[in-house]
mmCIF file of C-alpha atoms in Angstrom:
data_model
loop_
_atom_site.group_PDB
_atom_site.id
_atom_site.type_symbol
_atom_site.label_atom_id
_atom_site.label_comp_id
_atom_site.label_asym_id
_atom_site.label_seq_id
_atom_site.Cartn_x
_atom_site.Cartn_y
_atom_site.Cartn_z
ATOM 1 C CA UNK A 1 20.121 -3.146 14.880
ATOM 2 C CA UNK A 2 18.449 -1.244 17.707
ATOM 3 C CA UNK A 3 19.632 1.544 20.015
ATOM 4 C CA UNK A 4 21.086 3.440 17.073
ATOM 5 C CA UNK A 5 21.019 6.758 18.945
ATOM 6 C CA UNK A 6 23.377 5.240 21.523
ATOM 7 C CA UNK A 7 25.944 4.259 18.873
ATOM 8 C CA UNK A 8 28.706 6.341 17.371
ATOM 9 C CA UNK A 9 27.813 7.915 14.047
ATOM 10 C CA UNK A 10 30.554 5.866 12.379
ATOM 11 C CA UNK A 11 28.950 2.656 13.685
ATOM 12 C CA UNK A 12 25.513 3.772 12.454
ATOM 13 C CA UNK A 13 26.917 4.423 8.976
ATOM 14 C CA UNK A 14 28.653 1.047 8.950
ATOM 15 C CA UNK A 15 25.441 -0.721 9.955
ATOM 16 C CA UNK A 16 23.418 1.139 7.325
ATOM 17 C CA UNK A 17 25.956 0.252 4.632
ATOM 18 C CA UNK A 18 26.134 -3.432 5.602
ATOM 19 C CA UNK A 19 24.045 -6.334 4.298
ATOM 20 C CA UNK A 20 22.035 -6.429 7.546
ATOM 21 C CA UNK A 21 18.293 -5.901 6.967
ATOM 22 C CA UNK A 22 18.183 -3.029 9.461
ATOM 23 C CA UNK A 23 18.626 -0.116 9.623
ATOM 24 C CA UNK A 24 16.840 0.254 6.307
ATOM 25 C CA UNK A 25 15.177 3.026 4.370
ATOM 26 C CA UNK A 26 12.496 3.865 6.921
ATOM 27 C CA UNK A 27 14.778 4.158 9.920
ATOM 28 C CA UNK A 28 17.448 6.009 7.945
ATOM 29 C CA UNK A 29 14.787 8.464 6.739
ATOM 30 C CA UNK A 30 13.751 9.079 10.362
ATOM 31 C CA UNK A 31 17.383 9.671 11.326
ATOM 32 C CA UNK A 32 17.902 12.099 8.445
ATOM 33 C CA UNK A 33 14.684 13.888 9.395
ATOM 34 C CA UNK A 34 15.881 14.212 12.995
ATOM 35 C CA UNK A 35 19.077 15.828 11.716
ATOM 36 C CA UNK A 36 16.960 18.180 9.618
ATOM 37 C CA UNK A 37 14.775 19.326 12.488
ATOM 38 C CA UNK A 38 17.874 19.732 14.662
ATOM 39 C CA UNK A 39 18.742 22.645 12.392
ATOM 40 C CA UNK A 40 15.405 24.264 13.253
ATOM 41 C CA UNK A 41 16.152 23.743 16.943
ATOM 42 C CA UNK A 42 19.560 25.337 16.459
ATOM 43 C CA UNK A 43 18.047 28.433 14.834
ATOM 44 C CA UNK A 44 15.594 28.634 17.704
ATOM 45 C CA UNK A 45 18.411 28.447 20.242
ATOM 46 C CA UNK A 46 20.326 31.146 18.370
ATOM 47 C CA UNK A 47 17.245 33.382 18.456
ATOM 48 C CA UNK A 48 15.868 32.922 21.965
ATOM 49 C CA UNK A 49 17.287 35.353 24.513
ATOM 50 C CA UNK A 50 18.545 37.832 21.917
ATOM 51 C CA UNK A 51 17.347 41.363 22.660
ATOM 52 C CA UNK A 52 16.473 42.118 19.025
ATOM 53 C CA UNK A 53 14.093 39.144 19.030
ATOM 54 C CA UNK A 54 12.497 39.813 22.420
ATOM 55 C CA UNK A 55 9.104 40.443 20.804
ATOM 56 C CA UNK A 56 8.962 36.853 19.522
ATOM 57 C CA UNK A 57 10.667 35.181 22.492
ATOM 58 C CA UNK A 58 7.563 33.297 23.597
ATOM 59 C CA UNK A 59 6.880 31.991 20.095
ATOM 60 C CA UNK A 60 10.531 31.032 19.598
ATOM 61 C CA UNK A 61 10.593 29.159 22.908
ATOM 62 C CA UNK A 62 7.505 27.205 21.863
ATOM 63 C CA UNK A 63 8.924 26.409 18.407
ATOM 64 C CA UNK A 64 12.232 25.240 19.853
ATOM 65 C CA UNK A 65 10.481 23.015 22.381
ATOM 66 C CA UNK A 66 8.392 21.462 19.615
ATOM 67 C CA UNK A 67 11.546 20.833 17.591
ATOM 68 C CA UNK A 68 13.127 18.902 20.469
ATOM 69 C CA UNK A 69 9.918 16.936 20.976
ATOM 70 C CA UNK A 70 9.864 16.076 17.262
ATOM 71 C CA UNK A 71 13.464 14.874 17.377
ATOM 72 C CA UNK A 72 12.622 12.607 20.323
ATOM 73 C CA UNK A 73 9.554 11.314 18.492
ATOM 74 C CA UNK A 74 11.621 10.491 15.405
ATOM 75 C CA UNK A 75 14.131 8.613 17.560
ATOM 76 C CA UNK A 76 11.312 6.448 18.946
ATOM 77 C CA UNK A 77 9.793 5.917 15.506
ATOM 78 C CA UNK A 78 13.153 4.880 14.091
ATOM 79 C CA UNK A 79 13.292 2.060 16.634
ATOM 80 C CA UNK A 80 9.676 1.148 15.868
ATOM 81 C CA UNK A 81 10.454 0.984 12.152
ATOM 82 C CA UNK A 82 13.343 -1.389 12.801
ATOM 83 C CA UNK A 83 11.063 -3.564 14.946
ATOM 84 C CA UNK A 84 8.330 -3.531 12.281
ATOM 85 C CA UNK A 85 10.744 -4.727 9.611
ATOM 86 C CA UNK A 86 12.111 -7.416 11.941
ATOM 87 C CA UNK A 87 8.522 -8.622 12.414
ATOM 88 C CA UNK A 88 8.067 -8.770 8.646
ATOM 89 C CA UNK A 89 11.267 -10.784 8.203
ATOM 90 C CA UNK A 90 10.203 -13.188 10.977
ATOM 91 C CA UNK A 91 6.886 -13.752 9.200
ATOM 92 C CA UNK A 92 8.649 -14.172 5.847
ATOM 93 C CA UNK A 93 10.829 -16.955 7.291
ATOM 94 C CA UNK A 94 7.874 -18.981 8.605
ATOM 95 C CA UNK A 95 7.538 -22.481 7.123
ATOM 96 C CA UNK A 96 5.330 -22.940 4.070
ATOM 97 C CA UNK A 97 5.470 -26.653 3.421
ATOM 98 C CA UNK A 98 1.784 -27.386 3.981
ATOM 99 C CA UNK A 99 -1.427 -25.538 3.148
ATOM 100 C CA UNK A 100 -1.966 -24.778 6.834
ATOM 101 C CA UNK A 101 1.567 -23.407 7.168
ATOM 102 C CA UNK A 102 1.119 -21.311 4.058
ATOM 103 C CA UNK A 103 -2.125 -19.844 5.412
ATOM 104 C CA UNK A 104 -0.548 -19.019 8.781
ATOM 105 C CA UNK A 105 2.483 -17.504 7.076
ATOM 106 C CA UNK A 106 0.336 -15.334 4.800
ATOM 107 C CA UNK A 107 -1.744 -14.138 7.749
ATOM 108 C CA UNK A 108 1.438 -13.220 9.665
ATOM 109 C CA UNK A 109 2.898 -11.502 6.603
ATOM 110 C CA UNK A 110 -0.195 -9.357 6.076
ATOM 111 C CA UNK A 111 -0.240 -8.320 9.736
ATOM 112 C CA UNK A 112 3.468 -7.459 9.591
ATOM 113 C CA UNK A 113 3.012 -5.529 6.344
ATOM 114 C CA UNK A 114 0.372 -3.315 7.951
ATOM 115 C CA UNK A 115 2.809 -2.453 10.740
ATOM 116 C CA UNK A 116 5.617 -1.909 8.263
ATOM 117 C CA UNK A 117 3.336 0.501 6.370
ATOM 118 C CA UNK A 118 1.823 2.360 9.307
ATOM 119 C CA UNK A 119 5.154 3.163 10.965
ATOM 120 C CA UNK A 120 6.712 4.977 7.977
ATOM 121 C CA UNK A 121 3.425 6.840 7.523
ATOM 122 C CA UNK A 122 3.719 7.991 11.127
ATOM 123 C CA UNK A 123 7.324 9.028 10.505
ATOM 124 C CA UNK A 124 6.130 11.084 7.531
ATOM 125 C CA UNK A 125 3.391 12.747 9.591
ATOM 126 C CA UNK A 126 5.952 13.613 12.269
ATOM 127 C CA UNK A 127 8.184 15.122 9.601
ATOM 128 C CA UNK A 128 5.260 17.295 8.507
ATOM 129 C CA UNK A 129 5.304 18.744 12.020
ATOM 130 C CA UNK A 130 9.033 19.397 11.571
ATOM 131 C CA UNK A 131 8.282 21.240 8.331
ATOM 132 C CA UNK A 132 5.497 23.254 9.958
ATOM 133 C CA UNK A 133 7.914 24.269 12.729
ATOM 134 C CA UNK A 134 10.486 25.271 10.134
ATOM 135 C CA UNK A 135 7.999 27.313 8.110
ATOM 136 C CA UNK A 136 6.992 29.187 11.271
ATOM 137 C CA UNK A 137 10.618 29.704 12.301
ATOM 138 C CA UNK A 138 11.656 30.991 8.878
ATOM 139 C CA UNK A 139 9.626 34.161 9.461
ATOM 140 C CA UNK A 140 11.029 35.103 12.868
ATOM 141 C CA UNK A 141 14.286 33.226 13.413
ATOM 142 C CA UNK A 142 17.668 34.905 13.772
ATOM 143 C CA UNK A 143 18.616 36.265 10.333
ATOM 144 C CA UNK A 144 22.263 35.392 10.927
ATOM 145 C CA UNK A 145 21.308 31.704 10.983
ATOM 146 C CA UNK A 146 18.228 31.731 8.774
ATOM 147 C CA UNK A 147 19.886 29.709 6.001
ATOM 148 C CA UNK A 148 19.874 26.788 8.434
ATOM 149 C CA UNK A 149 16.080 26.980 8.568
ATOM 150 C CA UNK A 150 16.242 26.463 4.806
ATOM 151 C CA UNK A 151 18.486 23.445 5.354
ATOM 152 C CA UNK A 152 15.909 22.054 7.789
ATOM 153 C CA UNK A 153 13.154 22.523 5.213
ATOM 154 C CA UNK A 154 15.046 20.827 2.392
ATOM 155 C CA UNK A 155 16.269 17.924 4.533
ATOM 156 C CA UNK A 156 12.925 17.239 6.208
ATOM 157 C CA UNK A 157 11.051 17.306 2.903
ATOM 158 C CA UNK A 158 13.565 14.892 1.390
ATOM 159 C CA UNK A 159 13.111 12.594 4.391
ATOM 160 C CA UNK A 160 9.331 12.650 3.875
ATOM 161 C CA UNK A 161 9.563 11.547 0.254
ATOM 162 C CA UNK A 162 12.202 8.950 1.154
ATOM 163 C CA UNK A 163 10.173 7.310 3.917
ATOM 164 C CA UNK A 164 7.049 7.283 1.754
ATOM 165 C CA UNK A 165 8.862 4.968 -0.669
ATOM 166 C CA UNK A 166 8.689 2.359 2.104
ATOM 167 C CA UNK A 167 4.937 2.838 2.258
ATOM 168 C CA UNK A 168 4.679 2.378 -1.486
ATOM 169 C CA UNK A 169 6.705 -0.822 -1.689
ATOM 170 C CA UNK A 170 4.858 -2.397 1.246
ATOM 171 C CA UNK A 171 1.451 -1.522 -0.206
ATOM 172 C CA UNK A 172 2.337 -3.483 -3.330
ATOM 173 C CA UNK A 173 2.234 -6.633 -1.167
ATOM 174 C CA UNK A 174 -0.832 -5.785 0.961
ATOM 175 C CA UNK A 175 -3.908 -7.838 0.083
ATOM 176 C CA UNK A 176 -6.440 -5.634 1.915
ATOM 177 C CA UNK A 177 -7.534 -3.306 -0.882
ATOM 178 C CA UNK A 178 -9.363 -0.955 1.474
ATOM 179 C CA UNK A 179 -6.336 -0.497 3.721
ATOM 180 C CA UNK A 180 -4.043 -0.063 0.719
ATOM 181 C CA UNK A 181 -6.302 2.569 -0.860
ATOM 182 C CA UNK A 182 -6.570 4.555 2.363
ATOM 183 C CA UNK A 183 -2.810 4.400 2.992
ATOM 184 C CA UNK A 184 -2.056 5.474 -0.582
ATOM 185 C CA UNK A 185 -4.412 8.436 -0.255
ATOM 186 C CA UNK A 186 -2.686 9.455 2.996
ATOM 187 C CA UNK A 187 0.711 9.064 1.330
ATOM 188 C CA UNK A 188 -0.258 11.451 -1.471
ATOM 189 C CA UNK A 189 -1.688 13.977 1.002
ATOM 190 C CA UNK A 190 1.487 13.976 3.084
ATOM 191 C CA UNK A 191 3.739 14.328 0.032
ATOM 192 C CA UNK A 192 1.779 17.324 -1.241
ATOM 193 C CA UNK A 193 1.728 19.033 2.152
ATOM 194 C CA UNK A 194 5.466 18.448 2.579
ATOM 195 C CA UNK A 195 6.182 20.150 -0.750
ATOM 196 C CA UNK A 196 3.956 23.086 0.169
ATOM 197 C CA UNK A 197 5.561 23.630 3.574
ATOM 198 C CA UNK A 198 9.088 23.315 2.187
ATOM 199 C CA UNK A 199 8.402 25.822 -0.575
ATOM 200 C CA UNK A 200 6.804 28.207 1.896
ATOM 201 C CA UNK A 201 9.758 28.051 4.281
ATOM 202 C CA UNK A 202 12.439 28.312 1.590
ATOM 203 C CA UNK A 203 10.750 31.279 -0.093
ATOM 204 C CA UNK A 204 10.791 33.207 3.196
ATOM 205 C CA UNK A 205 14.368 32.153 3.961
ATOM 206 C CA UNK A 206 15.623 33.338 0.565
ATOM 207 C CA UNK A 207 13.797 36.653 0.898
ATOM 208 C CA UNK A 208 15.261 37.298 4.347
ATOM 209 C CA UNK A 209 18.750 36.348 3.131
ATOM 210 C CA UNK A 210 18.639 39.233 0.646
ATOM 211 C CA UNK A 211 18.882 41.978 3.228
#
């Protein structure tokens, strides 16, 4: 299923719940992450133009713009993830009756697996940007809406860990040990950074919620 952002939310949920191969975990993680960063954009919009936050108006405008850019990037990556999985399924269905067919199928599968690994990694990296935006916003965003910055942090971190599961399962089938090792190292780096940024943002949010 493509063009998910042009569908009603009810239709997206129905497609995700169906037995269709897409949308799957990677694309759903991107969608969830986009919802998370939308909360950061909302806090930015509720801060910009307010007289009591005039001193940080320029920074807030920049943060809000980055949040919208990140949402658009996640929309594009969601479609790319669907396409990558479709490519994998097309390779998986190739004939394997002869040795030559088996070799061609395996070559196509390995190429598709790289794409199906690289796209969720890119989604995760984009979500790190969402978390960095949220951590920055937590310090200066409108206190009346600051809990929503915490929501953004929790949701985006969860989306990171969710999409990285796709990386992990695909790497179990990748035959290129060098590629797999490098991707696994990147996966661990992203997961650790996501936890750090989430904790940083939430700590500030909770402190500002006190008074």
